[in-house]
PDB file of C-alpha atoms in Angstrom:
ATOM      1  CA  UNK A   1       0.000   0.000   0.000  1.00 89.00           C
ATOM      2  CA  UNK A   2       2.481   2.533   1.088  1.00 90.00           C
ATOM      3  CA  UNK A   3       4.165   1.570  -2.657  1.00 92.00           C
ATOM      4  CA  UNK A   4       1.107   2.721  -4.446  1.00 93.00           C
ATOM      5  CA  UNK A   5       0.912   5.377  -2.422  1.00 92.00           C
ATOM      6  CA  UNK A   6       3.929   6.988  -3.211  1.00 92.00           C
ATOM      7  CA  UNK A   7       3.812   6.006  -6.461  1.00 93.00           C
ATOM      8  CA  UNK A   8       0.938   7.846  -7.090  1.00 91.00           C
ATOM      9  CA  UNK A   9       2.234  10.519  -5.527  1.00 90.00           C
ATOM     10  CA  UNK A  10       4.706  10.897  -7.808  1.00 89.00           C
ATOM     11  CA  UNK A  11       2.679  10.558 -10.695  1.00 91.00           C
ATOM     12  CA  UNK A  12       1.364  13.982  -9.350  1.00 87.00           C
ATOM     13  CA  UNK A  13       4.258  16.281 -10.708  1.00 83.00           C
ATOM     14  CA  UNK A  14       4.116  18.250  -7.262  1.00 80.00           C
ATOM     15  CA  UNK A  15       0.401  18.862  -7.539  1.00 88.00           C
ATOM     16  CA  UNK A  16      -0.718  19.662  -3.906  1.00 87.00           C
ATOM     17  CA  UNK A  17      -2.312  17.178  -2.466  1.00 85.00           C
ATOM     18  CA  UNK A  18      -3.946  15.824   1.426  1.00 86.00           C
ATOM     19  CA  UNK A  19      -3.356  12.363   2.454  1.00 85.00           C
ATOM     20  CA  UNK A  20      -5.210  11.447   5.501  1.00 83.00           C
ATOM     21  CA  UNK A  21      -6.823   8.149   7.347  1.00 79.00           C
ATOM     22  CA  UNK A  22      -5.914   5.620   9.897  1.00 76.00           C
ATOM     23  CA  UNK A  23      -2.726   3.628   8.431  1.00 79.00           C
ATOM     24  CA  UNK A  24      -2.822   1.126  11.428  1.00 74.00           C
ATOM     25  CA  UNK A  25       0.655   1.277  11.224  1.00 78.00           C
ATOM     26  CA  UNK A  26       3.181   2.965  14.141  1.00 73.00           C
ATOM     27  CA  UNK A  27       6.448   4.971  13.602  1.00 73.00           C
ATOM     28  CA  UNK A  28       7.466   4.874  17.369  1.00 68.00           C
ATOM     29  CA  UNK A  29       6.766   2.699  20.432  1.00 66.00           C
ATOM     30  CA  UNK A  30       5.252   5.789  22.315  1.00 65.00           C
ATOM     31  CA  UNK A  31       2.386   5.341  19.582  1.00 63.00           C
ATOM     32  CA  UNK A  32       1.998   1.548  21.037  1.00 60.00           C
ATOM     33  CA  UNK A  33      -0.574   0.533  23.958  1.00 62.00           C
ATOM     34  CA  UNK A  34       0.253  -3.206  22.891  1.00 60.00           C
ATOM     35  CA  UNK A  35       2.796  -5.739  24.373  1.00 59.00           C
ATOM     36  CA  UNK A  36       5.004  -5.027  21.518  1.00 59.00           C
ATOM     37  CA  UNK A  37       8.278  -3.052  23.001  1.00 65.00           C
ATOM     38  CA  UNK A  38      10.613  -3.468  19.741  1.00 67.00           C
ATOM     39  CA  UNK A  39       9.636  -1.631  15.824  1.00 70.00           C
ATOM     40  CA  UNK A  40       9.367  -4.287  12.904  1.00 74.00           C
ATOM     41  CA  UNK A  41       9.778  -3.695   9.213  1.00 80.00           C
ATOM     42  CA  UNK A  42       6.377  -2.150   8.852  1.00 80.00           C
ATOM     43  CA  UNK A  43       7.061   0.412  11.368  1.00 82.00           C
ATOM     44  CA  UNK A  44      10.275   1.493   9.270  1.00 85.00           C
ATOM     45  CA  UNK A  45       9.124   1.138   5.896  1.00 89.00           C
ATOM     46  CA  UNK A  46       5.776   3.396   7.480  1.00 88.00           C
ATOM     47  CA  UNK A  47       8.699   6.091   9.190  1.00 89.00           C
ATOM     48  CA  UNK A  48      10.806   6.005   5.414  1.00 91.00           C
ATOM     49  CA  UNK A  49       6.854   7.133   3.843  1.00 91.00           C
ATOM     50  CA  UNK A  50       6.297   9.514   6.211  1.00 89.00           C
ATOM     51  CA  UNK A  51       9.769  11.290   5.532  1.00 91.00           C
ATOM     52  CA  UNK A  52      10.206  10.440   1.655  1.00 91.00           C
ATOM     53  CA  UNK A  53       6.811  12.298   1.025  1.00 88.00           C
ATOM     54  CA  UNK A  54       7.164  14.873   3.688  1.00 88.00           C
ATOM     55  CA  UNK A  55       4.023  13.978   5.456  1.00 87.00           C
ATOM     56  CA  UNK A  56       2.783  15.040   9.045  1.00 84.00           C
ATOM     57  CA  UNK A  57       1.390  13.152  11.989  1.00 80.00           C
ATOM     58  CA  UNK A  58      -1.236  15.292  13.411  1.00 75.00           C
ATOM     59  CA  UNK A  59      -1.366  14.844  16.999  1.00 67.00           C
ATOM     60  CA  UNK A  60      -4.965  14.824  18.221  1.00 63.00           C
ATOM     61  CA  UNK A  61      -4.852  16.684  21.778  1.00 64.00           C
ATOM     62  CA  UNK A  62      -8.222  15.272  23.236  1.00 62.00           C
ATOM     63  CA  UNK A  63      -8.170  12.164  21.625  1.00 60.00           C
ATOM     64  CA  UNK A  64     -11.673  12.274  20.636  1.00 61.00           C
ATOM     65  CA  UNK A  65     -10.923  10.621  17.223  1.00 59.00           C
ATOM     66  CA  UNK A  66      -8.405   8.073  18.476  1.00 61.00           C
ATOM     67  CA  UNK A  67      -9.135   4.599  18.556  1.00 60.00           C
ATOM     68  CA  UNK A  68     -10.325   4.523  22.604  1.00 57.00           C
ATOM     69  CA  UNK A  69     -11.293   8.155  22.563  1.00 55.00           C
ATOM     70  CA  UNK A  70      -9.979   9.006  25.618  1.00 57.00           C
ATOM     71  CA  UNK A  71     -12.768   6.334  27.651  1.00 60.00           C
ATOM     72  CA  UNK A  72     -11.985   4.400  30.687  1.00 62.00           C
ATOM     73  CA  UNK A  73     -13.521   0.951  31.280  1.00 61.00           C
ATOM     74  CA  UNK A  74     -16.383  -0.760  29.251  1.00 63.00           C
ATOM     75  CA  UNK A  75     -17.395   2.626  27.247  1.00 52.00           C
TER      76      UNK A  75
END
């Protein structure tokens, strides 16, 4: 995915352009709430993307759009 991604980006001859969703991919362990404590492949090849096309990770404050959305317990 992040192949076609860029390649299509590319294929854009530096048209401006907004790239934004849920990649379900992390570039650092702080991003993790798993068990996992070391980065694999994905996490580098998703950190190379991120840099190569000059994208930004918008950091959502009140984590009302993150995956637990800021809830304790069963909610």
């Amino acid at each position: 995915m992040l192949e076609a991604l860029t390649d299509l980006r590319n294929r854009q001859n530096g048209i401006p352009w907004i790239l934004g969703g849920d990649f379900n991919m992390i570039k650092s362990l702080s991003e993790n709430k798993g068990v996992t404590r070391v980065l694999n492949k994905d996490s580098s090849a998703f950190q190379a993307f991120m840099e190569n096309l000059k994208l930004v990770d918008s950091d959502l404050e009140n984590g009302l759009f993150t995956w637990n959305n800021n809830r304790g317990g069963e909610a």
